Amino acid sequence: MGTGSGPIVIESGPRFRRLLDRQRRRFRWHPEPLRDGYILVAVLWCLGIGFGMIDGASDARGWHRYRLPDPYEWTDYSALFGFYFTPPIAFVIYPLTLLPWTWFAAVWTGLMFAGLYGLTGRWSFLALLFPPVWWELHAANVNILIGLAAVTGLRWAPAWAFVLLTKITPGVALVWFAARREWRRLGVALAATLAIAAISFAAAPYLWFDWWASLTANVGNNGPGYFVIPFTLPVRLALALVVVTWGALTDRRWVIPIAACLGMPVLWFNALAPLVAIPFLVRRQSIPRLHVLSEA
């Protein structure tokens, strides 16, 4: 007995076969020395950390030690220890912190390697030659991920939430949307951030008060001073505003990682790692298809 709807037709003509072949080629593994070498280095490095043969992820030690329910127990940034990101980040990484330290460090470092691949694609192996990148991978901070989120945010605005909920001030690059009057994208980025913050506040409001106390206790504290580029934050923020506004008005996407780096709360040498994305933003037509910076 009929249901009133027509039969389901599965297309099997030449157009469908071409689409199927295209998808097969897209996901077929093709040997690429640079990409495969990078993956091999990443896997071996992370396994070395996990098995305790390599001492890595130095910046992430405090994130493993100071976790929920009291991530803001340590508040002295000059000791280069502790957890200083907002509460939503504490919630997100908490399951990882249940791992033994070496495997937490291995997984977190693996995320940094994945983030670098997201920024530079099959050229990631060559990106390792950029000194701030190698230092960042060894320290396993979040600077590469901030760069990736900022660049991804040009196409998918909610990605900016990661920038604003970790180091906050690199979010100065959001002026890109304001200068271009892309109010909807700016609104989406801010709304996503506020929604995540609101959920975490509802779950544990005390964490936000602890975070704010930790933040205000370290205003002007740039750590021990070594490997920090002596360029004060207010001056850098002003310069970032000029750079990102000029880039937005002249359609130069490569200013985004520059503005994000200038906006870092403390300009450590490894905080320059996102700059590695600049060549791929300048010559975006040549970026690999599976690369996050590829054209829509």
JSON list of N, CA and C in Angstrom, two decimals, residues 32-39 113-128 148 276-277 280 286-294:
[
{"chain": "A", "resi": 32, "resn": "GLU", "atom": "N", "xyz": [53.73, 11.33, 1.31]},
{"chain": "A", "resi": 32, "resn": "GLU", "atom": "CA", "xyz": [54.32, 12.66, 1.17]},
{"chain": "A", "resi": 32, "resn": "GLU", "atom": "C", "xyz": [55.45, 12.74, 2.19]},
{"chain": "A", "resi": 33, "resn": "PRO", "atom": "N", "xyz": [56.68, 12.81, 1.74]},
{"chain": "A", "resi": 33, "resn": "PRO", "atom": "CA", "xyz": [57.82, 12.76, 2.66]},
{"chain": "A", "resi": 33, "resn": "PRO", "atom": "C", "xyz": [57.76, 13.79, 3.78]},
{"chain": "A", "resi": 34, "resn": "LEU", "atom": "N", "xyz": [57.42, 15.05, 3.46]},
{"chain": "A", "resi": 34, "resn": "LEU", "atom": "CA", "xyz": [57.40, 16.08, 4.49]},
{"chain": "A", "resi": 34, "resn": "LEU", "atom": "C", "xyz": [56.30, 15.82, 5.52]},
{"chain": "A", "resi": 35, "resn": "ARG", "atom": "N", "xyz": [55.12, 15.52, 5.04]},
{"chain": "A", "resi": 35, "resn": "ARG", "atom": "CA", "xyz": [54.01, 15.25, 5.96]},
{"chain": "A", "resi": 35, "resn": "ARG", "atom": "C", "xyz": [54.27, 14.00, 6.79]},
{"chain": "A", "resi": 36, "resn": "ASP", "atom": "N", "xyz": [54.69, 12.92, 6.13]},
{"chain": "A", "resi": 36, "resn": "ASP", "atom": "CA", "xyz": [54.89, 11.66, 6.83]},
{"chain": "A", "resi": 36, "resn": "ASP", "atom": "C", "xyz": [56.06, 11.77, 7.81]},
{"chain": "A", "resi": 37, "resn": "GLY", "atom": "N", "xyz": [57.10, 12.52, 7.42]},
{"chain": "A", "resi": 37, "resn": "GLY", "atom": "CA", "xyz": [58.22, 12.73, 8.34]},
{"chain": "A", "resi": 37, "resn": "GLY", "atom": "C", "xyz": [57.78, 13.51, 9.57]},
{"chain": "A", "resi": 38, "resn": "TYR", "atom": "N", "xyz": [56.91, 14.49, 9.36]},
{"chain": "A", "resi": 38, "resn": "TYR", "atom": "CA", "xyz": [56.40, 15.28, 10.48]},
{"chain": "A", "resi": 38, "resn": "TYR", "atom": "C", "xyz": [55.60, 14.40, 11.43]},
{"chain": "A", "resi": 39, "resn": "ILE", "atom": "N", "xyz": [54.72, 13.58, 10.88]},
{"chain": "A", "resi": 39, "resn": "ILE", "atom": "CA", "xyz": [53.91, 12.69, 11.71]},
{"chain": "A", "resi": 39, "resn": "ILE", "atom": "C", "xyz": [54.80, 11.73, 12.50]},
{"chain": "A", "resi": 113, "resn": "PHE", "atom": "N", "xyz": [51.32, 19.51, 18.31]},
{"chain": "A", "resi": 113, "resn": "PHE", "atom": "CA", "xyz": [51.74, 19.05, 16.97]},
{"chain": "A", "resi": 113, "resn": "PHE", "atom": "C", "xyz": [50.55, 19.09, 16.00]},
{"chain": "A", "resi": 114, "resn": "ALA", "atom": "N", "xyz": [49.39, 18.67, 16.47]},
{"chain": "A", "resi": 114, "resn": "ALA", "atom": "CA", "xyz": [48.20, 18.70, 15.61]},
{"chain": "A", "resi": 114, "resn": "ALA", "atom": "C", "xyz": [47.83, 20.13, 15.26]},
{"chain": "A", "resi": 115, "resn": "GLY", "atom": "N", "xyz": [47.96, 21.04, 16.23]},
{"chain": "A", "resi": 115, "resn": "GLY", "atom": "CA", "xyz": [47.67, 22.45, 15.96]},
{"chain": "A", "resi": 115, "resn": "GLY", "atom": "C", "xyz": [48.60, 23.04, 14.93]},
{"chain": "A", "resi": 116, "resn": "LEU", "atom": "N", "xyz": [49.87, 22.67, 15.01]},
{"chain": "A", "resi": 116, "resn": "LEU", "atom": "CA", "xyz": [50.83, 23.17, 14.02]},
{"chain": "A", "resi": 116, "resn": "LEU", "atom": "C", "xyz": [50.50, 22.65, 12.63]},
{"chain": "A", "resi": 117, "resn": "TYR", "atom": "N", "xyz": [50.07, 21.39, 12.56]},
{"chain": "A", "resi": 117, "resn": "TYR", "atom": "CA", "xyz": [49.67, 20.86, 11.26]},
{"chain": "A", "resi": 117, "resn": "TYR", "atom": "C", "xyz": [48.44, 21.60, 10.74]},
{"chain": "A", "resi": 118, "resn": "GLY", "atom": "N", "xyz": [47.55, 21.97, 11.65]},
{"chain": "A", "resi": 118, "resn": "GLY", "atom": "CA", "xyz": [46.39, 22.74, 11.24]},
{"chain": "A", "resi": 118, "resn": "GLY", "atom": "C", "xyz": [46.76, 24.08, 10.65]},
{"chain": "A", "resi": 119, "resn": "LEU", "atom": "N", "xyz": [47.84, 24.68, 11.15]},
{"chain": "A", "resi": 119, "resn": "LEU", "atom": "CA", "xyz": [48.28, 25.99, 10.66]},
{"chain": "A", "resi": 119, "resn": "LEU", "atom": "C", "xyz": [49.07, 25.89, 9.36]},
{"chain": "A", "resi": 120, "resn": "THR", "atom": "N", "xyz": [49.88, 24.87, 9.22]},
{"chain": "A", "resi": 120, "resn": "THR", "atom": "CA", "xyz": [50.84, 24.85, 8.11]},
{"chain": "A", "resi": 120, "resn": "THR", "atom": "C", "xyz": [50.71, 23.65, 7.19]},
{"chain": "A", "resi": 121, "resn": "GLY", "atom": "N", "xyz": [49.81, 22.72, 7.50]},
{"chain": "A", "resi": 121, "resn": "GLY", "atom": "CA", "xyz": [49.58, 21.60, 6.59]},
{"chain": "A", "resi": 121, "resn": "GLY", "atom": "C", "xyz": [50.82, 20.74, 6.38]},
{"chain": "A", "resi": 122, "resn": "ARG", "atom": "N", "xyz": [51.00, 20.31, 5.15]},
{"chain": "A", "resi": 122, "resn": "ARG", "atom": "CA", "xyz": [52.11, 19.38, 4.86]},
{"chain": "A", "resi": 122, "resn": "ARG", "atom": "C", "xyz": [53.47, 20.02, 4.98]},
{"chain": "A", "resi": 123, "resn": "TRP", "atom": "N", "xyz": [53.52, 21.33, 5.21]},
{"chain": "A", "resi": 123, "resn": "TRP", "atom": "CA", "xyz": [54.79, 22.02, 5.41]},
{"chain": "A", "resi": 123, "resn": "TRP", "atom": "C", "xyz": [55.17, 22.09, 6.89]},
{"chain": "A", "resi": 124, "resn": "SER", "atom": "N", "xyz": [54.46, 21.36, 7.72]},
{"chain": "A", "resi": 124, "resn": "SER", "atom": "CA", "xyz": [54.71, 21.42, 9.17]},
{"chain": "A", "resi": 124, "resn": "SER", "atom": "C", "xyz": [56.14, 21.03, 9.52]},
{"chain": "A", "resi": 125, "resn": "PHE", "atom": "N", "xyz": [56.71, 20.08, 8.77]},
{"chain": "A", "resi": 125, "resn": "PHE", "atom": "CA", "xyz": [58.08, 19.66, 9.07]},
{"chain": "A", "resi": 125, "resn": "PHE", "atom": "C", "xyz": [59.04, 20.84, 8.94]},
{"chain": "A", "resi": 126, "resn": "LEU", "atom": "N", "xyz": [58.84, 21.65, 7.90]},
{"chain": "A", "resi": 126, "resn": "LEU", "atom": "CA", "xyz": [59.69, 22.83, 7.72]},
{"chain": "A", "resi": 126, "resn": "LEU", "atom": "C", "xyz": [59.39, 23.89, 8.77]},
{"chain": "A", "resi": 127, "resn": "ALA", "atom": "N", "xyz": [58.14, 23.93, 9.25]},
{"chain": "A", "resi": 127, "resn": "ALA", "atom": "CA", "xyz": [57.78, 24.90, 10.29]},
{"chain": "A", "resi": 127, "resn": "ALA", "atom": "C", "xyz": [58.55, 24.64, 11.58]},
{"chain": "A", "resi": 128, "resn": "LEU", "atom": "N", "xyz": [59.01, 23.40, 11.76]},
{"chain": "A", "resi": 128, "resn": "LEU", "atom": "CA", "xyz": [59.80, 23.08, 12.96]},
{"chain": "A", "resi": 128, "resn": "LEU", "atom": "C", "xyz": [61.12, 23.85, 12.99]},
{"chain": "A", "resi": 148, "resn": "LEU", "atom": "N", "xyz": [45.99, 28.98, 15.90]},
{"chain": "A", "resi": 148, "resn": "LEU", "atom": "CA", "xyz": [45.07, 28.18, 15.10]},
{"chain": "A", "resi": 148, "resn": "LEU", "atom": "C", "xyz": [43.63, 28.65, 15.29]},
{"chain": "A", "resi": 276, "resn": "VAL", "atom": "N", "xyz": [54.26, 31.61, 12.34]},
{"chain": "A", "resi": 276, "resn": "VAL", "atom": "CA", "xyz": [54.60, 30.64, 11.30]},
{"chain": "A", "resi": 276, "resn": "VAL", "atom": "C", "xyz": [53.48, 30.51, 10.27]},
{"chain": "A", "resi": 277, "resn": "ALA", "atom": "N", "xyz": [52.27, 30.95, 10.62]},
{"chain": "A", "resi": 277, "resn": "ALA", "atom": "CA", "xyz": [51.14, 30.85, 9.69]},
{"chain": "A", "resi": 277, "resn": "ALA", "atom": "C", "xyz": [51.15, 31.93, 8.62]},
{"chain": "A", "resi": 280, "resn": "PHE", "atom": "N", "xyz": [51.40, 31.15, 4.81]},
{"chain": "A", "resi": 280, "resn": "PHE", "atom": "CA", "xyz": [50.26, 30.41, 4.27]},
{"chain": "A", "resi": 280, "resn": "PHE", "atom": "C", "xyz": [49.03, 31.30, 4.14]},
{"chain": "A", "resi": 286, "resn": "SER", "atom": "N", "xyz": [47.75, 28.47, -2.40]},
{"chain": "A", "resi": 286, "resn": "SER", "atom": "CA", "xyz": [48.57, 27.26, -2.51]},
{"chain": "A", "resi": 286, "resn": "SER", "atom": "C", "xyz": [48.45, 26.35, -1.31]},
{"chain": "A", "resi": 287, "resn": "ILE", "atom": "N", "xyz": [47.55, 26.69, -0.38]},
{"chain": "A", "resi": 287, "resn": "ILE", "atom": "CA", "xyz": [47.41, 25.90, 0.84]},
{"chain": "A", "resi": 287, "resn": "ILE", "atom": "C", "xyz": [46.68, 24.60, 0.53]},
{"chain": "A", "resi": 288, "resn": "PRO", "atom": "N", "xyz": [47.13, 23.45, 1.06]},
{"chain": "A", "resi": 288, "resn": "PRO", "atom": "CA", "xyz": [46.51, 22.16, 0.77]},
{"chain": "A", "resi": 288, "resn": "PRO", "atom": "C", "xyz": [45.02, 22.14, 1.13]},
{"chain": "A", "resi": 289, "resn": "ARG", "atom": "N", "xyz": [44.25, 21.32, 0.44]},
{"chain": "A", "resi": 289, "resn": "ARG", "atom": "CA", "xyz": [42.81, 21.28, 0.61]},
{"chain": "A", "resi": 289, "resn": "ARG", "atom": "C", "xyz": [42.40, 20.84, 2.01]},
{"chain": "A", "resi": 290, "resn": "LEU", "atom": "N", "xyz": [43.13, 19.89, 2.60]},
{"chain": "A", "resi": 290, "resn": "LEU", "atom": "CA", "xyz": [42.77, 19.38, 3.91]},
{"chain": "A", "resi": 290, "resn": "LEU", "atom": "C", "xyz": [43.28, 20.28, 5.03]},
{"chain": "A", "resi": 291, "resn": "HIS", "atom": "N", "xyz": [43.88, 21.37, 4.66]},
{"chain": "A", "resi": 291, "resn": "HIS", "atom": "CA", "xyz": [44.46, 22.30, 5.60]},
{"chain": "A", "resi": 291, "resn": "HIS", "atom": "C", "xyz": [43.39, 23.28, 6.06]},
{"chain": "A", "resi": 292, "resn": "VAL", "atom": "N", "xyz": [43.35, 23.63, 7.33]},
{"chain": "A", "resi": 292, "resn": "VAL", "atom": "CA", "xyz": [42.26, 24.46, 7.85]},
{"chain": "A", "resi": 292, "resn": "VAL", "atom": "C", "xyz": [42.25, 25.85, 7.25]},
{"chain": "A", "resi": 293, "resn": "LEU", "atom": "N", "xyz": [43.35, 26.29, 6.66]},
{"chain": "A", "resi": 293, "resn": "LEU", "atom": "CA", "xyz": [43.38, 27.62, 6.09]},
{"chain": "A", "resi": 293, "resn": "LEU", "atom": "C", "xyz": [42.91, 27.64, 4.65]},
{"chain": "A", "resi": 294, "resn": "SER", "atom": "N", "xyz": [42.50, 26.48, 4.11]},
{"chain": "A", "resi": 294, "resn": "SER", "atom": "CA", "xyz": [42.10, 26.43, 2.71]},
{"chain": "A", "resi": 294, "resn": "SER", "atom": "C", "xyz": [40.85, 27.26, 2.49]}
]
